[in-house]
CSV table of C-alpha atoms and ligand atoms in Angstrom, one decimal:
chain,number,residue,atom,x,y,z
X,3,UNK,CA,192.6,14.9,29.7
X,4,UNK,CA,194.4,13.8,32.6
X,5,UNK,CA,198.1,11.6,32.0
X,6,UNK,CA,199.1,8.8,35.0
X,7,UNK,CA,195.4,8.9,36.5
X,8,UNK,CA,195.2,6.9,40.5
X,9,UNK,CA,192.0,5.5,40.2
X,10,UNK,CA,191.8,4.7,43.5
X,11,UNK,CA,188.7,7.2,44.8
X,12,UNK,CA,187.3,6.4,41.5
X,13,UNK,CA,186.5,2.3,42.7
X,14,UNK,CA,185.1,1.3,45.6
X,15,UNK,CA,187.6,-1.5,46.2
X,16,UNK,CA,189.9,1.8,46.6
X,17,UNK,CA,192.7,-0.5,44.8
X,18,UNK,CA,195.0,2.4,43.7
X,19,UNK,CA,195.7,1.3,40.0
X,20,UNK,CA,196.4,3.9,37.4
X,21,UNK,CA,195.2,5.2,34.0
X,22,UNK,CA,197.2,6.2,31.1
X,23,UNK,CA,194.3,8.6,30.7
X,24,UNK,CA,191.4,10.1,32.1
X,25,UNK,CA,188.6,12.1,31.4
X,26,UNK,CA,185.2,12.8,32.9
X,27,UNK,CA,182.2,13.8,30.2
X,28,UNK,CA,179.3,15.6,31.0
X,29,UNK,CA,177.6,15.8,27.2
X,30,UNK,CA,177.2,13.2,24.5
X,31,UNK,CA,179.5,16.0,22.5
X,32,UNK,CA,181.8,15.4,25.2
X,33,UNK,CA,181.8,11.9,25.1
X,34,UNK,CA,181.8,11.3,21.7
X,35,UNK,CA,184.8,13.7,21.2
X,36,UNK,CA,186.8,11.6,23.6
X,37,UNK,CA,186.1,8.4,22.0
X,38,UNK,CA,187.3,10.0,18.7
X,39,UNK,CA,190.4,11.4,20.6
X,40,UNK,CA,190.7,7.8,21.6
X,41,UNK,CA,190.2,6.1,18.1
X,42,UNK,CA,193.0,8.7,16.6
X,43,UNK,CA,195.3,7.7,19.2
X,44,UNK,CA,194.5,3.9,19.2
X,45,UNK,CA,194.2,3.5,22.9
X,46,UNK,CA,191.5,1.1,24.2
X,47,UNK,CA,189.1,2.6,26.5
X,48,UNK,CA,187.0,1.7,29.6
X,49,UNK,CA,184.1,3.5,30.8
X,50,UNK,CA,183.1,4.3,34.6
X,51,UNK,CA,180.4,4.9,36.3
X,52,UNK,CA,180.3,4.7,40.1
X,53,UNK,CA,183.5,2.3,40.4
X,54,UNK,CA,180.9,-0.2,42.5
X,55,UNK,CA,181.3,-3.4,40.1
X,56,UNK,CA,184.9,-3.3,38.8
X,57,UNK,CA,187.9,-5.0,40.0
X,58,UNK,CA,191.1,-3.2,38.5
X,59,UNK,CA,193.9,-5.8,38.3
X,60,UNK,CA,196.2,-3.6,36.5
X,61,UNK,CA,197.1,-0.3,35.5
X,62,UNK,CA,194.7,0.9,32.7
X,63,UNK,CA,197.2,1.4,29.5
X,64,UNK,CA,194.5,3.7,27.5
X,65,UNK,CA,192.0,6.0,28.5
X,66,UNK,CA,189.2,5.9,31.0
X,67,UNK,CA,186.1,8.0,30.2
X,68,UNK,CA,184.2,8.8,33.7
X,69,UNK,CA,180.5,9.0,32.5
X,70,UNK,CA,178.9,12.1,34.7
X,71,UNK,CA,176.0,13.1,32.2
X,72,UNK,CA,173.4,14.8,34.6
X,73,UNK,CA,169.9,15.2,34.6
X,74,UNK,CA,166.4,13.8,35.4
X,75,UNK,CA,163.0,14.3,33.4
X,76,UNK,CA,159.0,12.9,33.6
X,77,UNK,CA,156.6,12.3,31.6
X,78,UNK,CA,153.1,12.0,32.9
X,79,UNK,CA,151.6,8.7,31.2
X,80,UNK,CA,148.8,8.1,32.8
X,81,UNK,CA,146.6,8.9,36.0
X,82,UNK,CA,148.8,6.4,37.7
X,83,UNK,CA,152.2,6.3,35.8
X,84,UNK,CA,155.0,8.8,35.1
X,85,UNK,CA,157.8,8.0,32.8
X,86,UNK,CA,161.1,9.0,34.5
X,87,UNK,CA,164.1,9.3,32.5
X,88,UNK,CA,167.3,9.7,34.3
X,89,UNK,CA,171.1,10.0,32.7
X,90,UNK,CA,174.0,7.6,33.3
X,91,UNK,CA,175.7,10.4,35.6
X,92,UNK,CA,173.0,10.3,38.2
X,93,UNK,CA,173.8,8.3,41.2
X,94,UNK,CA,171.7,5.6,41.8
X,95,UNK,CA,170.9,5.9,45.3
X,96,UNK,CA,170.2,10.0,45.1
X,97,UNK,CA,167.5,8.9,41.8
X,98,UNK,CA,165.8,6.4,44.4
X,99,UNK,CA,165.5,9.2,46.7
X,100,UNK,CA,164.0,11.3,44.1
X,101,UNK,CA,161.7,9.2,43.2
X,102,UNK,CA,160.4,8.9,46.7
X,103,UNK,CA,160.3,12.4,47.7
X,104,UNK,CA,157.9,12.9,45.1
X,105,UNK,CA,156.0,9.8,46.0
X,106,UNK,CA,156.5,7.5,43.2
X,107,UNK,CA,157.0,3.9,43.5
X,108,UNK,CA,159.0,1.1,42.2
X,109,UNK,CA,162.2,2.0,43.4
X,110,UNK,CA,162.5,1.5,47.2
X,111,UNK,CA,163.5,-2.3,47.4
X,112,UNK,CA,166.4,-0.9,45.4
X,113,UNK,CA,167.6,1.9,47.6
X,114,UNK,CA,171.3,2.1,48.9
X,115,UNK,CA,173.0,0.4,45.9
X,116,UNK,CA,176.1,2.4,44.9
X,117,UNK,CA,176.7,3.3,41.4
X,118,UNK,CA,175.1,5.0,38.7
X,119,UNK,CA,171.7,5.0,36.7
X,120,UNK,CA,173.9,4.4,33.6
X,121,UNK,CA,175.2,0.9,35.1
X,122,UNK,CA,171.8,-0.2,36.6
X,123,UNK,CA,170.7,-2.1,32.9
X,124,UNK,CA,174.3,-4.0,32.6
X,125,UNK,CA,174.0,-6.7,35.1
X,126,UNK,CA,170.1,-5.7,35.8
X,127,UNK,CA,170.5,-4.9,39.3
X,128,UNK,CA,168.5,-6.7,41.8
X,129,UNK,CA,167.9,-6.5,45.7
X,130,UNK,CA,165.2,-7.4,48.2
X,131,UNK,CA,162.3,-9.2,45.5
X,132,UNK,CA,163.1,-6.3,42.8
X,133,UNK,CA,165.2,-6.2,40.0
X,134,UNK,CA,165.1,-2.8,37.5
X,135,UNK,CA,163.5,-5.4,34.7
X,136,UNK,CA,160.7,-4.7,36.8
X,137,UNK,CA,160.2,-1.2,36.2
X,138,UNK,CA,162.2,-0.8,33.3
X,139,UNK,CA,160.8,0.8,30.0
X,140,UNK,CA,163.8,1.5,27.6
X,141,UNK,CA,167.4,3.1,27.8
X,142,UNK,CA,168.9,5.0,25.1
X,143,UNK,CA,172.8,4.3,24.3
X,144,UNK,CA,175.8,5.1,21.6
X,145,UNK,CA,176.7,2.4,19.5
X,146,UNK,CA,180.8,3.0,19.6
X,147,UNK,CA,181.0,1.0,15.9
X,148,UNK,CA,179.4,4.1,14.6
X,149,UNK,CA,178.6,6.6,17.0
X,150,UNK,CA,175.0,6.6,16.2
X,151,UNK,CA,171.8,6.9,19.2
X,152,UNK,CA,169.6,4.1,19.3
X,153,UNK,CA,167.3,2.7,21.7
X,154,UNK,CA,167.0,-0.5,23.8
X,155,UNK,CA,163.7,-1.8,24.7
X,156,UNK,CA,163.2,-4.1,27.8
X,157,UNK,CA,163.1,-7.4,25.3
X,158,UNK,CA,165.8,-5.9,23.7
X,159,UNK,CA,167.8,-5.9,26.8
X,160,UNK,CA,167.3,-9.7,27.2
X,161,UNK,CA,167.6,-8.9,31.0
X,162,UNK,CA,168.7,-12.3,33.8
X,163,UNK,CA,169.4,-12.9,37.0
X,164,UNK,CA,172.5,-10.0,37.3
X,165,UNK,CA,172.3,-10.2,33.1
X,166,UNK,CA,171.7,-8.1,30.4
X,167,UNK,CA,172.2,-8.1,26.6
X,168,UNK,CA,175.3,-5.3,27.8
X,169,UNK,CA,177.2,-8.1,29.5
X,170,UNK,CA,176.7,-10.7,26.6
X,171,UNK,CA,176.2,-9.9,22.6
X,172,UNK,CA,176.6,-6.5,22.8
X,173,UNK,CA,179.6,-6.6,25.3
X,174,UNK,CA,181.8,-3.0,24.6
X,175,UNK,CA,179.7,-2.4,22.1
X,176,UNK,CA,177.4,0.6,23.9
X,177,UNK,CA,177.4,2.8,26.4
X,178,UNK,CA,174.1,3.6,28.1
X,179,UNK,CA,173.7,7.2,28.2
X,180,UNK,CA,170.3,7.8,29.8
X,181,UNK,CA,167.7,5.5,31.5
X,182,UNK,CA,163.6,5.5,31.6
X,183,UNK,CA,161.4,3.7,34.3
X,184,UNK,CA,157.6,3.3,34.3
X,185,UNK,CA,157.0,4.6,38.3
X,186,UNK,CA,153.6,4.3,40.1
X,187,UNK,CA,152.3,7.8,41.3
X,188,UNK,CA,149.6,6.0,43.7
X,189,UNK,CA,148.1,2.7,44.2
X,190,UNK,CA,151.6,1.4,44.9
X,191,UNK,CA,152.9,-2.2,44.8
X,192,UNK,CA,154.5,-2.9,48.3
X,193,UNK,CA,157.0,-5.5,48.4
X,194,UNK,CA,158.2,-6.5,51.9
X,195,UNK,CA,158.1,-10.8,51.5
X,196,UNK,CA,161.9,-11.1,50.6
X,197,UNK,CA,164.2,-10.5,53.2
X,198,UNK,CA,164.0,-8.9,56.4
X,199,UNK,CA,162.1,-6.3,55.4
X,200,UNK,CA,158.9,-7.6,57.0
X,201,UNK,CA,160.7,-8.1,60.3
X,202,UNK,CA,162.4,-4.9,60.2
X,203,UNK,CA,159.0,-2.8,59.5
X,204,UNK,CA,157.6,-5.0,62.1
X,205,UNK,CA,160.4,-4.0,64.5
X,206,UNK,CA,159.6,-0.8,64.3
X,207,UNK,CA,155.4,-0.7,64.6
X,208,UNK,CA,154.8,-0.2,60.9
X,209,UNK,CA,152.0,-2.4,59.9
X,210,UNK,CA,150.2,-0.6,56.9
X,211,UNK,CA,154.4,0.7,55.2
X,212,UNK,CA,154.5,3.2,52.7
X,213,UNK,CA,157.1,3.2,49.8
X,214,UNK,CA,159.3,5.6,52.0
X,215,UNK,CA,159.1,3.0,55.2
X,216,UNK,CA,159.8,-0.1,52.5
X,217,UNK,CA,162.9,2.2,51.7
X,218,UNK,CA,164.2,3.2,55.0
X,219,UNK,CA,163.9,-0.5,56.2
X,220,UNK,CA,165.9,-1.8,53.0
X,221,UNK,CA,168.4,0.9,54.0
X,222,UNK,CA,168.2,0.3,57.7
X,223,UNK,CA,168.8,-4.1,56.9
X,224,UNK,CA,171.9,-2.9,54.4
X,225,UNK,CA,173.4,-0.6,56.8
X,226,UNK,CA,173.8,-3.7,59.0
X,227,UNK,CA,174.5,-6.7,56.9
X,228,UNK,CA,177.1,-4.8,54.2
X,229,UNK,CA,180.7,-2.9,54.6
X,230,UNK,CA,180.1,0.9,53.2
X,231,UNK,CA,182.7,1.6,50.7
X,232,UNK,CA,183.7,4.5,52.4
X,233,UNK,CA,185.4,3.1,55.2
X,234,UNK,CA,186.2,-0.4,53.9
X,235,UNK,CA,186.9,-1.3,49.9
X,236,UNK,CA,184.2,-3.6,48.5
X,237,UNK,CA,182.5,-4.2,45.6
X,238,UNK,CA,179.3,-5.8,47.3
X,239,UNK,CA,179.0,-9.8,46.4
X,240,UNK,CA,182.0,-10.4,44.4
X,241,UNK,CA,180.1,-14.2,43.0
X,242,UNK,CA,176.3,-15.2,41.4
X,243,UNK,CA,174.3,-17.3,43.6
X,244,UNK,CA,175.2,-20.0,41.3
X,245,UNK,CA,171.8,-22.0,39.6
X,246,UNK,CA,172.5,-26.0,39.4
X,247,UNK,CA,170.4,-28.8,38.5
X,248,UNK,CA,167.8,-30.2,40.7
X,249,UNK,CA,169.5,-33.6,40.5
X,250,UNK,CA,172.9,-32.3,41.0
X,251,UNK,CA,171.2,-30.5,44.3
X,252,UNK,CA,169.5,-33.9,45.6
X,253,UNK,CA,172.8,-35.2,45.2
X,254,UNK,CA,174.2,-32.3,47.3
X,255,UNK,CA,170.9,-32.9,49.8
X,256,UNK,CA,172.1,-36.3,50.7
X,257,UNK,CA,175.7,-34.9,51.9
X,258,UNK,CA,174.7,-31.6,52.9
X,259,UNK,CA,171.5,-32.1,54.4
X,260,UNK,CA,171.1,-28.0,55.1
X,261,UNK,CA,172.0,-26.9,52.3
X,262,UNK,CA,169.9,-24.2,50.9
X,263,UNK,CA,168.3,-23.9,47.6
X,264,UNK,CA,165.1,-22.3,45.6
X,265,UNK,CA,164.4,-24.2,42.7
X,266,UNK,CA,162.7,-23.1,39.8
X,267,UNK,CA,161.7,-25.9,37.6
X,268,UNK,CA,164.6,-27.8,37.0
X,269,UNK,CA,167.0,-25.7,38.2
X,270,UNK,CA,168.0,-24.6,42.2
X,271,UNK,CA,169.8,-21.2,42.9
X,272,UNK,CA,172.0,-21.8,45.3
X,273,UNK,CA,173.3,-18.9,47.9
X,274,UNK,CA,176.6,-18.5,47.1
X,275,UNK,CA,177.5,-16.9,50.4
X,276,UNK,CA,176.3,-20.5,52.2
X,277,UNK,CA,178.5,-22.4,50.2
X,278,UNK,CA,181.5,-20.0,50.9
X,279,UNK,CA,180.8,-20.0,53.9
X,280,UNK,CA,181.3,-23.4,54.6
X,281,UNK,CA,184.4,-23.7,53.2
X,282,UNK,CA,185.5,-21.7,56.4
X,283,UNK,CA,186.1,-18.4,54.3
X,284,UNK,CA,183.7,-16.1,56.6
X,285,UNK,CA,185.8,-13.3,58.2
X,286,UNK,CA,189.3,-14.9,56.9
X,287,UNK,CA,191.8,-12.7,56.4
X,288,UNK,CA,195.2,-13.6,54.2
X,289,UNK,CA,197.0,-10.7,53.8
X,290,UNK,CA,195.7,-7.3,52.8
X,291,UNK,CA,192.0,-9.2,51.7
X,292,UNK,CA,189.0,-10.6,53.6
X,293,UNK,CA,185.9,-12.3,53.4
X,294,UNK,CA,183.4,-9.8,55.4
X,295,UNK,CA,183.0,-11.1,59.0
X,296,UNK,CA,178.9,-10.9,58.5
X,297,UNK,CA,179.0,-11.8,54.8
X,298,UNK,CA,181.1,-14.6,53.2
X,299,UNK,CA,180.1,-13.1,49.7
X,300,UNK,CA,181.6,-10.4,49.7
X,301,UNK,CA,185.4,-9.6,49.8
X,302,UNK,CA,187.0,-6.7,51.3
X,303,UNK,CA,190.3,-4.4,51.1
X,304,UNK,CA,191.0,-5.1,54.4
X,305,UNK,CA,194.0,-3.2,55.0
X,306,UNK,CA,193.1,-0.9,52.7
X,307,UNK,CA,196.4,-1.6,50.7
X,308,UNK,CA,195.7,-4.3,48.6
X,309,UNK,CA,196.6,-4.9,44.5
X,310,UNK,CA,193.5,-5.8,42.4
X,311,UNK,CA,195.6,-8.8,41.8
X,312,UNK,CA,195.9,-9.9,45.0
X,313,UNK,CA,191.5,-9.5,45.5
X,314,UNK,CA,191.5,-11.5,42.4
X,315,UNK,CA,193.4,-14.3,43.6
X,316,UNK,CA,191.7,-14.4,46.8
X,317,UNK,CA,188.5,-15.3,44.9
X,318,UNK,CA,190.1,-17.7,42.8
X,319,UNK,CA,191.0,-19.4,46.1
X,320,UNK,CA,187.5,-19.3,47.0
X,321,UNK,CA,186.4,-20.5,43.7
X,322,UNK,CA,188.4,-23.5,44.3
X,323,UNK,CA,187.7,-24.4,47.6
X,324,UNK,CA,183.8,-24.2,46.9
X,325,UNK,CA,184.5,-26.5,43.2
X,326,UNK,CA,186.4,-29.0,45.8
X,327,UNK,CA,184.0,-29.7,48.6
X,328,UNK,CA,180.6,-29.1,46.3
X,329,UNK,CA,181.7,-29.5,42.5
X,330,UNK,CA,179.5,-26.2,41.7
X,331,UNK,CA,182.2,-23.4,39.3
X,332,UNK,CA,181.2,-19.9,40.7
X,333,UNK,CA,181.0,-17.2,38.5
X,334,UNK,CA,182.6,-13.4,39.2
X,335,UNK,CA,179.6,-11.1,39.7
X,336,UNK,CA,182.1,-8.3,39.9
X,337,UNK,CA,183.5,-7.2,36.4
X,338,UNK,CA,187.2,-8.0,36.3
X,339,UNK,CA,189.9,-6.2,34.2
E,411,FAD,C1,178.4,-2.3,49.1
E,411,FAD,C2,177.8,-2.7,47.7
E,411,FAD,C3,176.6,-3.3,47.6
E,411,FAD,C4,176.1,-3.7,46.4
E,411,FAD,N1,174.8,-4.2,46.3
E,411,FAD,C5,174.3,-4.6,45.1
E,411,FAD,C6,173.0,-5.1,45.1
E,411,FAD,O1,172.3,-5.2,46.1
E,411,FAD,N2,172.5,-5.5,43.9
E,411,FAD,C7,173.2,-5.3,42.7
E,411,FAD,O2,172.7,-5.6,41.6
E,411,FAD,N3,174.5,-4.8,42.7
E,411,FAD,C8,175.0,-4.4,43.9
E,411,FAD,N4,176.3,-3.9,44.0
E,411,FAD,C9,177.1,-3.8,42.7
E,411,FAD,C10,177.0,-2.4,42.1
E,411,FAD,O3,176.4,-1.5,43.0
E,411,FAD,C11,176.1,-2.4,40.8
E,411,FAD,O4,176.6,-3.4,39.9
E,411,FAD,C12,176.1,-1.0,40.1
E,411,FAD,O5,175.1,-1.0,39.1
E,411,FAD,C13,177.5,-0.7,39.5
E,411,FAD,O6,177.4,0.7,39.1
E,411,FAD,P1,178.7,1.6,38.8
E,411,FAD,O7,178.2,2.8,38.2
E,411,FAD,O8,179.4,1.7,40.1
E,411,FAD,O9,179.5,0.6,37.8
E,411,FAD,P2,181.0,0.6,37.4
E,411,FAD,O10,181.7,-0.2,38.5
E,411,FAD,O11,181.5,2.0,37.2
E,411,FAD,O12,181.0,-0.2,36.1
E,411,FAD,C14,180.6,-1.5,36.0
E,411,FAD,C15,180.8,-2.0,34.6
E,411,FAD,O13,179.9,-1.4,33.7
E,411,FAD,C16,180.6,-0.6,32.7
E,411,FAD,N5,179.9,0.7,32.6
E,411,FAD,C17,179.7,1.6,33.5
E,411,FAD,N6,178.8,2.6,33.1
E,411,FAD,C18,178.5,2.2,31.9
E,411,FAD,C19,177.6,2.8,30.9
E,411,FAD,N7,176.9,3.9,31.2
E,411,FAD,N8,177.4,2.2,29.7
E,411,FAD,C20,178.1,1.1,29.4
E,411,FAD,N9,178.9,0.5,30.3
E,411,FAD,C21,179.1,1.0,31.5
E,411,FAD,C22,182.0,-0.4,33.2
E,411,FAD,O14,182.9,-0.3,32.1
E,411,FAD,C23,182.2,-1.7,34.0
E,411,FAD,O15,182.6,-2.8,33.1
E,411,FAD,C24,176.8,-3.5,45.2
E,411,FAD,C25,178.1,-2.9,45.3
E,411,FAD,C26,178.6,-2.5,46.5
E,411,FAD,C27,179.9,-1.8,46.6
């Protein structure tokens, strides 16, 4: 247990706010003797994965539990199926490589997204035409009411569009302590549609792409569109692509005739980073935060300096600018605290 804690290498914003204490678990004993410690002592806690989805406004008055439970197992399931279990601790970029280096499939559109397998079910992370709902079977968590193992299966999970069960109803409730995936071993479903990823593959002669070349194009397409963390604090698209309703977008249409949308019934997801963008936020600086110069959606430490509070008041500027011109509310992707 660690008193007076900088967080700062532990998010990716690199916002240097501090914990009252901190701890890093690597066993369910482990973790379930710190939430004890914490329930004696009547501090509120906050769990941590990767630091890749967390805006930290404040100092943390309580104590922060760093999940690092490691380890990755299979189960054969069939002639074309393996079930592959992997705890919260494993980062989720090194699991995708796993999974490829032993050929099995599902996982590449995903490759490159920071943070840890334990996170992926909370906001059911999505890229390039996949989403884990996809190849998700069930993940096993601690109920902190009564420090009992149960399971969630993928109904159970009630996985949306960057939503899951873990960011609604059951809200601080659990924490996901290992993950299971159903992966292909052959006869693999290629996804290159969404995106670049066809232009990219093309790009480099690739005609008839593996699971790996799917992967290193989703990589090579990231690599050029997104700040890394390393060298400049982010927390990848800080808003939703917000969803409207089809007459509210025809409406839109008539004044914005380029407006992008893809509707789904009655509904149109619209990309956030568009509408930001037009509000003349792309690449503006004010003070130590930014909009990314190549991506309006998501919002950097620029100077490397700056407060949580000051990020979160640069995309409440945003959020009004983009109510103003368009009338559409968007929602925080990133979790704020
Ligand atoms: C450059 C960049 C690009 C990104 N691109 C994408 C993208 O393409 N698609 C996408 O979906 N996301 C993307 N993200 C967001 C982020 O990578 C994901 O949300 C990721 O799943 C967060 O994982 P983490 O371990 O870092 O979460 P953390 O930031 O550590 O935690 C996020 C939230 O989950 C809680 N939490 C953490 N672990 C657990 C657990 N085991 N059980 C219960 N609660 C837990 C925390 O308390 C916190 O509220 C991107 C982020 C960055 C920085």
């Amino acid at each position: 247990m660690q008193e007076n804690f900088s967080l700062k290498p532990y998010n990716t914003f690199g916002v240097d706010a501090k914990a009252k204490y901190f701890t890093e678990v690597q066993t369910i004993e482990e973790l379930k003797n710190a939430i004890s410690y914490s329930k004696e002592h009547s501090l509120s806690v906050l769990f941590l994965g990767g630091g890749s989805n967390i805006l930290l406004t404040k100092d943390f008055d309580g104590l922060v539990i760093k999940l690092s439970l490691k380890g990755i197992e299979e189960k054969d399931l069939n002639e074309n199926e393996v079930l592959v279990t992997a705890k919260a601790g494993e980062n989720w970029h090194e699991f995708v490589m796993y999974s490829l280096q032993k050929n099995y499939g599902g996982l590449e559109n995903l490759s490159l997204i920071p943070g840890n397998v334990g996170t992926s079910p909370m906001q059911n992370i999505g890229a390039y035409g996949t989403e884990i709902k996809d190849i998700f079977v069930s993940c096993m968590v601690l109920d902190l009411e009564n420090l009992e193992i149960g399971t969630f299966s993928l109904e159970e999970c009630h996985f949306g569009y960057r939503d899951s069960i873990f960011k609604q109803k059951g809200k601080g409730r659990y924490v996901i302590l290992e993950v299971s995936f159903k992966l292909t071993k052959k006869d693999h479903l290629i996804k290159t549609e969404y995106g670049a990823i066809k232009a990219e593959l093309e790009n480099s002669g690739i005609t008839h792409p593996t699971i790996q070349d799917v992967s290193k194009a989703v990589i090579s397409i990231r690599q050029s569109k997104l700040p890394d963390p390393k060298e400049t604090g982010n927390a990848g698209s800080f808003f939703k692509n917000p969803t409207i309703p089809l007459v509210q977008f025809e409406e839109l249409k008539k004044k914005f005739e380029n407006i992008p949308g893809y509707p789904n019934g009655d509904w149109v997801k619209v990309p956030a980073g568009w509408l930001i963008e037009q509000c003349g936020w792309k690449g503006k600086q004010l003070g130590n935060v930014a909009s990314h110069r190549l991506q309006a959606l998501v919002i950097v430490n620029a100077t490397g300096n700056a407060t949580g509070k000051e990020i979160f008041d640069f995309s409440t500027e945003i959020i009004h600018s983009v109510k103003e011109k368009f009338g559409i509310e968007l929602e925080r992707e990133v979790n704020i605290l």
